[in-house]
Amino acid sequence: MSCLLADVGGTRTRFALLTDGRLGPIESLRTGAYAGLHDAAHHFLNGQAEGTVVKRAVIAAAGPVSGGRCKLTNAPWTLDAESLRQTLRLQSVDLVNDLEALAWAVPHLDADDVVAVGQGGSVMSDAVAVIAPGTGLGVACYLPGTPPRVVASEAGHATLAANDAADAAILEVLRRRFGHVSAERVLSGAGLVNLEAALAMRDGHEPGSPSPEEIVRGALYDTEPRYDAALELFCAFLGSFAGDLALTFAARGGVLIGGGIAPHIVPALRNSSFRTRFAAKGRFAGYLGQIPAGVIVRPEPTFLGLAALAARRG
């Protein structure tokens, strides 16, 4: 018998089967192409080999989970564990926040799965904060122990702070546009676009309409100076936010950055003010200077966490 694993995001929904502890191929579908998770799951399951028996599911969703339900933050789907159990004819469905699932992957990551950004040495018995800028911005914390625990969070929607007057000017431009400027308004794919627009408006130019991918490519290959400035600002804000979370969780085990953006901008992160901003917390600069930060470069790391959850709840 197999367990259905799913990582449901605002842009892509990914599926795989876990059979006898072995993870099968991961299939990625466009979330917007389906009316709901039921339809996407049926599409995936219908493509499996004849005779495949699936009895349960563990599903990670990009939004707050309460009472077995989740309204995706950046897509129109609403997930309901009991409805999914009945529709897919399963014995059980476990529904968790996507960053909670990613955090459960932390103890299973190998050295090659993480690329360091700056110095620092982890305290293995202490908390590890996990951040994932992508379509949205997820945050969670892994707490080692017997048993280990994971704290899910919606900290990505907390108000983003300015580090200096230059930050404040950018945030004021965004505040006039959005009202509340959360961390996700800046530290996400849409956030990159927002930063590029804010820089243009600050400098008296008409904002363009680049995609996040165009901004990253333009910055990494030096084809557009304004894109380079937007990516540098993204890295700076990410460093400040990561440092805030390291303090919030006392995350001396480290800060890990996942999601769809960071693995593609590792050189930019290393050459940016990320690490300086990470530690720029006044009297606690020394404390933060000892905490490592790294980017998760393993493909689809959430499925490590989903498999670990399936084993714990099996």
mmCIF file of C-alpha atoms in Angstrom:
data_model
loop_
_atom_site.group_PDB
_atom_site.id
_atom_site.type_symbol
_atom_site.label_atom_id
_atom_site.label_comp_id
_atom_site.label_asym_id
_atom_site.label_seq_id
_atom_site.Cartn_x
_atom_site.Cartn_y
_atom_site.Cartn_z
ATOM 1 C CA MET A 1 0.000 0.000 0.000
ATOM 2 C CA SER A 2 1.108 3.545 -0.734
ATOM 3 C CA CYS A 3 0.729 6.940 0.888
ATOM 4 C CA LEU A 4 -0.062 9.952 -1.294
ATOM 5 C CA LEU A 5 2.204 12.917 -0.582
ATOM 6 C CA ALA A 6 1.314 16.371 -1.889
ATOM 7 C CA ASP A 7 2.954 19.797 -1.671
ATOM 8 C CA VAL A 8 0.238 22.304 -2.582
ATOM 9 C CA GLY A 9 1.473 25.781 -3.476
ATOM 10 C CA GLY A 10 0.026 28.894 -4.995
ATOM 11 C CA THR A 11 1.710 28.263 -8.356
ATOM 12 C CA ARG A 12 2.525 24.554 -8.495
ATOM 13 C CA THR A 13 1.112 21.438 -6.814
ATOM 14 C CA ARG A 14 3.411 18.440 -6.581
ATOM 15 C CA PHE A 15 2.547 14.799 -5.922
ATOM 16 C CA ALA A 16 4.426 11.601 -5.201
ATOM 17 C CA LEU A 17 3.712 8.162 -3.756
ATOM 18 C CA LEU A 18 5.532 6.789 -0.725
ATOM 19 C CA THR A 19 5.632 2.996 -0.898
ATOM 20 C CA ASP A 20 7.419 0.874 1.716
ATOM 21 C CA GLY A 21 9.459 3.907 2.738
ATOM 22 C CA ARG A 22 10.567 4.670 -0.825
ATOM 23 C CA LEU A 23 9.594 7.914 -2.532
ATOM 24 C CA GLY A 24 8.404 7.596 -6.110
ATOM 25 C CA PRO A 25 8.766 10.165 -8.911
ATOM 26 C CA ILE A 26 7.472 13.657 -8.120
ATOM 27 C CA GLU A 27 4.950 15.084 -10.588
ATOM 28 C CA SER A 28 4.406 18.844 -10.752
ATOM 29 C CA LEU A 29 1.091 20.307 -11.914
ATOM 30 C CA ARG A 30 0.022 23.920 -12.332
ATOM 31 C CA THR A 31 -2.330 24.778 -9.469
ATOM 32 C CA GLY A 32 -4.396 27.163 -11.558
ATOM 33 C CA ALA A 33 -5.136 24.473 -14.132
ATOM 34 C CA TYR A 34 -7.476 22.618 -11.743
ATOM 35 C CA ALA A 35 -10.645 23.581 -9.933
ATOM 36 C CA GLY A 36 -9.403 22.088 -6.688
ATOM 37 C CA LEU A 37 -7.023 19.618 -5.111
ATOM 38 C CA HIS A 38 -9.538 16.802 -5.633
ATOM 39 C CA ASP A 39 -9.218 17.193 -9.423
ATOM 40 C CA ALA A 40 -5.437 17.518 -9.389
ATOM 41 C CA ALA A 41 -5.079 14.458 -7.133
ATOM 42 C CA HIS A 42 -7.378 12.411 -9.371
ATOM 43 C CA HIS A 43 -5.256 13.413 -12.379
ATOM 44 C CA PHE A 44 -2.095 12.218 -10.625
ATOM 45 C CA LEU A 45 -3.603 9.000 -9.268
ATOM 46 C CA ASN A 46 -5.149 8.088 -12.609
ATOM 47 C CA GLY A 47 -1.658 8.098 -14.087
ATOM 48 C CA GLN A 48 -0.301 5.499 -11.662
ATOM 49 C CA ALA A 49 0.265 1.862 -12.511
ATOM 50 C CA GLU A 50 -2.758 -0.432 -12.480
ATOM 51 C CA GLY A 51 -3.124 -2.106 -9.114
ATOM 52 C CA THR A 52 -1.602 0.753 -7.120
ATOM 53 C CA VAL A 53 -3.370 0.925 -3.759
ATOM 54 C CA VAL A 54 -3.339 4.254 -1.899
ATOM 55 C CA LYS A 55 -4.830 4.239 1.582
ATOM 56 C CA ARG A 56 -3.785 7.547 3.109
ATOM 57 C CA ALA A 57 -2.393 10.960 2.310
ATOM 58 C CA VAL A 58 -0.147 13.577 3.913
ATOM 59 C CA ILE A 59 -0.660 16.989 2.345
ATOM 60 C CA ALA A 60 1.306 20.209 2.823
ATOM 61 C CA ALA A 61 -0.595 23.389 1.994
ATOM 62 C CA ALA A 62 0.646 26.951 1.501
ATOM 63 C CA GLY A 63 -1.624 28.628 4.019
ATOM 64 C CA PRO A 64 -2.748 28.476 7.647
ATOM 65 C CA VAL A 65 -4.218 25.101 8.651
ATOM 66 C CA SER A 66 -6.911 24.881 11.303
ATOM 67 C CA GLY A 67 -9.375 22.098 12.052
ATOM 68 C CA GLY A 68 -8.273 20.089 9.040
ATOM 69 C CA ARG A 69 -8.965 22.973 6.636
ATOM 70 C CA CYS A 70 -6.788 25.411 4.723
ATOM 71 C CA LYS A 71 -7.567 28.321 2.418
ATOM 72 C CA LEU A 72 -4.492 28.777 0.249
ATOM 73 C CA THR A 73 -3.024 32.243 0.711
ATOM 74 C CA ASN A 74 -2.061 32.792 -2.920
ATOM 75 C CA ALA A 75 -4.560 30.613 -4.821
ATOM 76 C CA PRO A 76 -8.365 30.177 -4.700
ATOM 77 C CA TRP A 77 -8.384 26.578 -3.452
ATOM 78 C CA THR A 78 -9.765 25.606 -0.052
ATOM 79 C CA LEU A 79 -8.568 22.229 1.222
ATOM 80 C CA ASP A 80 -10.616 20.106 3.608
ATOM 81 C CA ALA A 81 -9.042 16.913 4.955
ATOM 82 C CA GLU A 82 -12.316 15.067 5.544
ATOM 83 C CA SER A 83 -13.719 15.989 2.136
ATOM 84 C CA LEU A 84 -10.496 14.830 0.489
ATOM 85 C CA ARG A 85 -10.566 11.581 2.465
ATOM 86 C CA GLN A 86 -14.074 10.814 1.241
ATOM 87 C CA THR A 87 -13.565 11.933 -2.362
ATOM 88 C CA LEU A 88 -10.272 10.049 -2.786
ATOM 89 C CA ARG A 89 -11.601 7.057 -0.793
ATOM 90 C CA LEU A 90 -8.743 7.056 1.680
ATOM 91 C CA GLN A 91 -8.525 5.855 5.257
ATOM 92 C CA SER A 92 -6.907 9.059 6.508
ATOM 93 C CA VAL A 93 -5.725 12.466 5.321
ATOM 94 C CA ASP A 94 -3.287 14.587 7.325
ATOM 95 C CA LEU A 95 -3.199 18.260 6.335
ATOM 96 C CA VAL A 96 -0.308 20.462 7.503
ATOM 97 C CA ASN A 97 1.168 23.848 6.641
ATOM 98 C CA ASP A 98 3.791 23.599 3.904
ATOM 99 C CA LEU A 99 6.542 25.152 6.028
ATOM 100 C CA GLU A 100 5.701 22.772 8.840
ATOM 101 C CA ALA A 101 6.354 19.937 6.391
ATOM 102 C CA LEU A 102 9.597 21.549 5.189
ATOM 103 C CA ALA A 103 10.780 21.986 8.774
ATOM 104 C CA TRP A 104 10.319 18.246 9.387
ATOM 105 C CA ALA A 105 12.906 17.733 6.619
ATOM 106 C CA VAL A 106 15.608 19.544 8.612
ATOM 107 C CA PRO A 107 17.106 16.488 10.414
ATOM 108 C CA HIS A 108 17.121 14.537 7.141
ATOM 109 C CA LEU A 109 19.096 17.069 5.069
ATOM 110 C CA ASP A 110 22.626 16.029 4.086
ATOM 111 C CA ALA A 111 25.623 18.349 3.938
ATOM 112 C CA ASP A 112 25.300 18.579 0.141
ATOM 113 C CA ASP A 113 21.659 19.688 0.481
ATOM 114 C CA VAL A 114 22.564 23.058 2.038
ATOM 115 C CA VAL A 115 24.900 25.822 0.814
ATOM 116 C CA ALA A 116 26.226 28.142 3.525
ATOM 117 C CA VAL A 117 25.873 31.915 3.310
ATOM 118 C CA GLY A 118 28.524 33.383 5.590
ATOM 119 C CA GLN A 119 30.096 31.910 8.690
ATOM 120 C CA GLY A 120 28.726 30.456 11.916
ATOM 121 C CA GLY A 121 28.511 27.121 13.666
ATOM 122 C CA SER A 122 25.247 25.449 14.589
ATOM 123 C CA VAL A 123 24.364 24.205 18.055
ATOM 124 C CA MET A 124 22.866 20.840 17.174
ATOM 125 C CA SER A 125 20.525 20.732 20.169
ATOM 126 C CA ASP A 126 18.997 24.148 19.433
ATOM 127 C CA ALA A 127 16.186 25.427 17.223
ATOM 128 C CA VAL A 128 16.469 25.807 13.453
ATOM 129 C CA ALA A 129 14.394 28.517 11.755
ATOM 130 C CA VAL A 130 13.171 27.793 8.217
ATOM 131 C CA ILE A 131 12.182 30.513 5.722
ATOM 132 C CA ALA A 132 10.857 29.933 2.210
ATOM 133 C CA PRO A 133 10.440 32.868 -0.201
ATOM 134 C CA GLY A 134 8.555 31.719 -3.292
ATOM 135 C CA THR A 135 5.054 32.506 -4.494
ATOM 136 C CA GLY A 136 4.530 33.554 -0.874
ATOM 137 C CA LEU A 137 6.739 33.612 2.220
ATOM 138 C CA GLY A 138 6.578 30.733 4.673
ATOM 139 C CA VAL A 139 8.164 30.486 8.120
ATOM 140 C CA ALA A 140 8.481 27.633 10.609
ATOM 141 C CA CYS A 141 10.863 26.380 13.289
ATOM 142 C CA TYR A 142 12.270 22.909 13.964
ATOM 143 C CA LEU A 143 12.880 22.109 17.645
ATOM 144 C CA PRO A 144 15.174 19.123 18.288
ATOM 145 C CA GLY A 145 14.402 16.968 21.294
ATOM 146 C CA THR A 146 12.726 13.794 22.449
ATOM 147 C CA PRO A 147 10.388 14.003 20.732
ATOM 148 C CA PRO A 148 11.266 16.734 18.224
ATOM 149 C CA ARG A 149 8.627 19.342 17.430
ATOM 150 C CA VAL A 150 7.844 21.841 14.706
ATOM 151 C CA VAL A 151 6.264 25.253 15.269
ATOM 152 C CA ALA A 152 4.247 26.462 12.282
ATOM 153 C CA SER A 153 3.934 30.197 11.769
ATOM 154 C CA GLU A 154 2.399 32.947 9.667
ATOM 155 C CA ALA A 155 5.314 35.292 10.352
ATOM 156 C CA GLY A 156 5.584 36.008 6.643
ATOM 157 C CA HIS A 157 2.578 38.287 7.072
ATOM 158 C CA ALA A 158 4.075 40.270 9.958
ATOM 159 C CA THR A 159 4.942 43.902 9.255
ATOM 160 C CA LEU A 160 8.337 44.271 7.590
ATOM 161 C CA ALA A 161 10.731 46.572 9.419
ATOM 162 C CA ALA A 162 13.128 49.125 7.936
ATOM 163 C CA ASN A 163 16.801 48.881 8.842
ATOM 164 C CA ASP A 164 17.674 52.436 7.808
ATOM 165 C CA ALA A 165 16.308 55.523 6.055
ATOM 166 C CA ALA A 166 16.809 53.984 2.593
ATOM 167 C CA ASP A 167 14.687 50.979 3.597
ATOM 168 C CA ALA A 168 12.078 53.293 5.070
ATOM 169 C CA ALA A 169 11.802 55.208 1.777
ATOM 170 C CA ILE A 170 11.167 51.985 -0.143
ATOM 171 C CA LEU A 171 8.638 50.762 2.412
ATOM 172 C CA GLU A 172 6.827 54.102 2.285
ATOM 173 C CA VAL A 173 6.397 53.728 -1.480
ATOM 174 C CA LEU A 174 4.961 50.251 -0.924
ATOM 175 C CA ARG A 175 2.813 51.427 1.988
ATOM 176 C CA ARG A 176 1.139 54.017 -0.221
ATOM 177 C CA ARG A 177 0.359 51.221 -2.667
ATOM 178 C CA PHE A 178 -0.652 48.384 -0.348
ATOM 179 C CA GLY A 179 -1.420 49.913 3.042
ATOM 180 C CA HIS A 180 0.126 47.162 5.119
ATOM 181 C CA VAL A 181 3.587 46.051 3.992
ATOM 182 C CA SER A 182 4.186 42.524 5.215
ATOM 183 C CA ALA A 183 7.444 40.646 4.792
ATOM 184 C CA GLU A 184 5.760 38.673 1.987
ATOM 185 C CA ARG A 185 5.122 41.913 0.034
ATOM 186 C CA VAL A 186 8.907 42.101 -0.413
ATOM 187 C CA LEU A 187 10.299 38.607 0.169
ATOM 188 C CA SER A 188 8.508 36.623 -2.546
ATOM 189 C CA GLY A 189 8.351 36.431 -6.323
ATOM 190 C CA ALA A 190 5.783 39.228 -6.369
ATOM 191 C CA GLY A 191 7.972 41.016 -3.820
ATOM 192 C CA LEU A 192 10.843 41.199 -6.288
ATOM 193 C CA VAL A 193 8.486 42.874 -8.755
ATOM 194 C CA ASN A 194 7.266 45.226 -6.006
ATOM 195 C CA LEU A 195 10.851 46.205 -5.151
ATOM 196 C CA GLU A 196 11.702 46.915 -8.789
ATOM 197 C CA ALA A 197 8.590 49.101 -9.083
ATOM 198 C CA ALA A 198 9.346 50.903 -5.808
ATOM 199 C CA LEU A 199 12.881 51.702 -6.924
ATOM 200 C CA ALA A 200 11.576 53.071 -10.217
ATOM 201 C CA MET A 201 8.953 55.230 -8.482
ATOM 202 C CA ARG A 202 11.468 56.472 -5.928
ATOM 203 C CA ASP A 203 13.759 57.583 -8.749
ATOM 204 C CA GLY A 204 10.952 59.210 -10.728
ATOM 205 C CA HIS A 205 10.694 56.530 -13.428
ATOM 206 C CA GLU A 206 7.691 54.662 -14.730
ATOM 207 C CA PRO A 207 7.682 51.095 -13.354
ATOM 208 C CA GLY A 208 8.050 48.333 -15.888
ATOM 209 C CA SER A 209 6.319 44.966 -15.816
ATOM 210 C CA PRO A 210 9.099 42.376 -15.511
ATOM 211 C CA SER A 211 8.517 38.892 -14.151
ATOM 212 C CA PRO A 212 10.463 37.719 -11.086
ATOM 213 C CA GLU A 213 12.477 35.436 -13.376
ATOM 214 C CA GLU A 214 13.413 38.371 -15.625
ATOM 215 C CA ILE A 215 14.574 40.391 -12.627
ATOM 216 C CA VAL A 216 16.755 37.538 -11.360
ATOM 217 C CA ARG A 217 18.265 36.873 -14.796
ATOM 218 C CA GLY A 218 18.875 40.568 -15.434
ATOM 219 C CA ALA A 219 20.582 40.948 -12.074
ATOM 220 C CA LEU A 220 22.704 37.806 -12.256
ATOM 221 C CA TYR A 221 23.896 38.532 -15.799
ATOM 222 C CA ASP A 222 24.277 42.322 -15.342
ATOM 223 C CA THR A 223 21.927 43.204 -18.175
ATOM 224 C CA GLU A 224 19.755 45.649 -16.228
ATOM 225 C CA PRO A 225 21.152 47.812 -13.384
ATOM 226 C CA ARG A 226 17.724 48.416 -11.834
ATOM 227 C CA TYR A 227 17.125 44.681 -11.603
ATOM 228 C CA ASP A 228 20.490 44.323 -9.897
ATOM 229 C CA ALA A 229 19.433 46.955 -7.367
ATOM 230 C CA ALA A 230 16.117 45.191 -6.776
ATOM 231 C CA LEU A 231 17.819 41.839 -6.137
ATOM 232 C CA GLU A 232 20.375 43.422 -3.805
ATOM 233 C CA LEU A 233 17.539 45.050 -1.864
ATOM 234 C CA PHE A 234 15.722 41.692 -1.736
ATOM 235 C CA CYS A 235 18.836 40.042 -0.282
ATOM 236 C CA ALA A 236 19.255 42.856 2.248
ATOM 237 C CA PHE A 237 15.660 42.642 3.480
ATOM 238 C CA LEU A 238 15.951 38.839 3.577
ATOM 239 C CA GLY A 239 19.044 39.135 5.762
ATOM 240 C CA SER A 240 17.279 41.478 8.174
ATOM 241 C CA PHE A 241 14.191 39.278 8.342
ATOM 242 C CA ALA A 242 16.262 36.108 8.800
ATOM 243 C CA GLY A 243 18.154 37.744 11.648
ATOM 244 C CA ASP A 244 14.880 38.784 13.280
ATOM 245 C CA LEU A 245 13.660 35.189 13.128
ATOM 246 C CA ALA A 246 16.937 33.874 14.518
ATOM 247 C CA LEU A 247 16.356 36.126 17.541
ATOM 248 C CA THR A 248 12.651 35.280 17.769
ATOM 249 C CA PHE A 249 13.241 31.523 17.887
ATOM 250 C CA ALA A 250 16.710 31.633 19.526
ATOM 251 C CA ALA A 251 17.656 29.610 16.465
ATOM 252 C CA ARG A 252 21.264 28.794 17.337
ATOM 253 C CA GLY A 253 20.857 25.640 15.275
ATOM 254 C CA GLY A 254 20.806 27.899 12.215
ATOM 255 C CA VAL A 255 18.518 29.575 9.708
ATOM 256 C CA LEU A 256 17.700 27.629 6.540
ATOM 257 C CA ILE A 257 16.251 29.298 3.456
ATOM 258 C CA GLY A 258 14.145 27.211 1.101
ATOM 259 C CA GLY A 259 11.480 28.104 -1.443
ATOM 260 C CA GLY A 260 11.715 28.698 -5.152
ATOM 261 C CA ILE A 261 13.911 31.816 -5.231
ATOM 262 C CA ALA A 262 16.933 31.368 -2.960
ATOM 263 C CA PRO A 263 18.473 28.308 -4.692
ATOM 264 C CA HIS A 264 18.728 30.363 -7.902
ATOM 265 C CA ILE A 265 20.431 33.381 -6.310
ATOM 266 C CA VAL A 266 23.094 31.832 -4.061
ATOM 267 C CA PRO A 267 25.949 33.838 -5.683
ATOM 268 C CA ALA A 268 23.962 37.048 -5.250
ATOM 269 C CA LEU A 269 23.200 36.244 -1.608
ATOM 270 C CA ARG A 270 26.854 35.561 -0.877
ATOM 271 C CA ASN A 271 27.961 38.825 -2.521
ATOM 272 C CA SER A 272 25.161 40.924 -1.037
ATOM 273 C CA SER A 273 24.628 42.599 2.330
ATOM 274 C CA PHE A 274 22.570 39.576 3.477
ATOM 275 C CA ARG A 275 25.030 38.485 6.150
ATOM 276 C CA THR A 276 25.781 42.023 7.335
ATOM 277 C CA ARG A 277 22.079 42.736 7.697
ATOM 278 C CA PHE A 278 21.500 39.340 9.342
ATOM 279 C CA ALA A 279 23.807 40.307 12.217
ATOM 280 C CA ALA A 280 23.011 44.045 12.361
ATOM 281 C CA LYS A 281 20.985 43.835 15.583
ATOM 282 C CA GLY A 282 22.873 46.185 17.889
ATOM 283 C CA ARG A 283 23.972 44.533 21.123
ATOM 284 C CA PHE A 284 23.111 41.089 19.703
ATOM 285 C CA ALA A 285 25.369 41.365 16.655
ATOM 286 C CA GLY A 286 27.879 38.996 18.243
ATOM 287 C CA TYR A 287 25.158 36.501 19.114
ATOM 288 C CA LEU A 288 23.875 36.468 15.531
ATOM 289 C CA GLY A 289 27.353 36.357 14.059
ATOM 290 C CA GLN A 290 27.730 32.858 15.486
ATOM 291 C CA ILE A 291 24.508 31.556 13.906
ATOM 292 C CA PRO A 292 24.863 29.873 10.501
ATOM 293 C CA ALA A 293 22.573 30.600 7.594
ATOM 294 C CA GLY A 294 22.228 28.464 4.502
ATOM 295 C CA VAL A 295 20.175 27.855 1.389
ATOM 296 C CA ILE A 296 18.463 24.499 0.861
ATOM 297 C CA VAL A 297 19.491 23.463 -2.655
ATOM 298 C CA ARG A 298 18.088 19.921 -2.586
ATOM 299 C CA PRO A 299 15.266 19.613 -5.154
ATOM 300 C CA GLU A 300 11.798 19.258 -3.596
ATOM 301 C CA PRO A 301 12.957 19.139 0.042
ATOM 302 C CA THR A 302 9.385 19.342 1.341
ATOM 303 C CA PHE A 303 8.922 15.710 0.323
ATOM 304 C CA LEU A 304 11.615 14.712 2.818
ATOM 305 C CA GLY A 305 9.474 16.283 5.506
ATOM 306 C CA LEU A 306 6.253 14.772 4.156
ATOM 307 C CA ALA A 307 7.846 11.314 4.168
ATOM 308 C CA ALA A 308 9.018 11.870 7.748
ATOM 309 C CA LEU A 309 5.489 12.911 8.768
ATOM 310 C CA ALA A 310 4.011 9.873 7.018
ATOM 311 C CA ALA A 311 6.380 7.638 8.995
ATOM 312 C CA ARG A 312 5.559 9.389 12.285
ATOM 313 C CA ARG A 313 1.820 9.171 11.719
ATOM 314 C CA GLY A 314 1.726 5.772 10.062
#
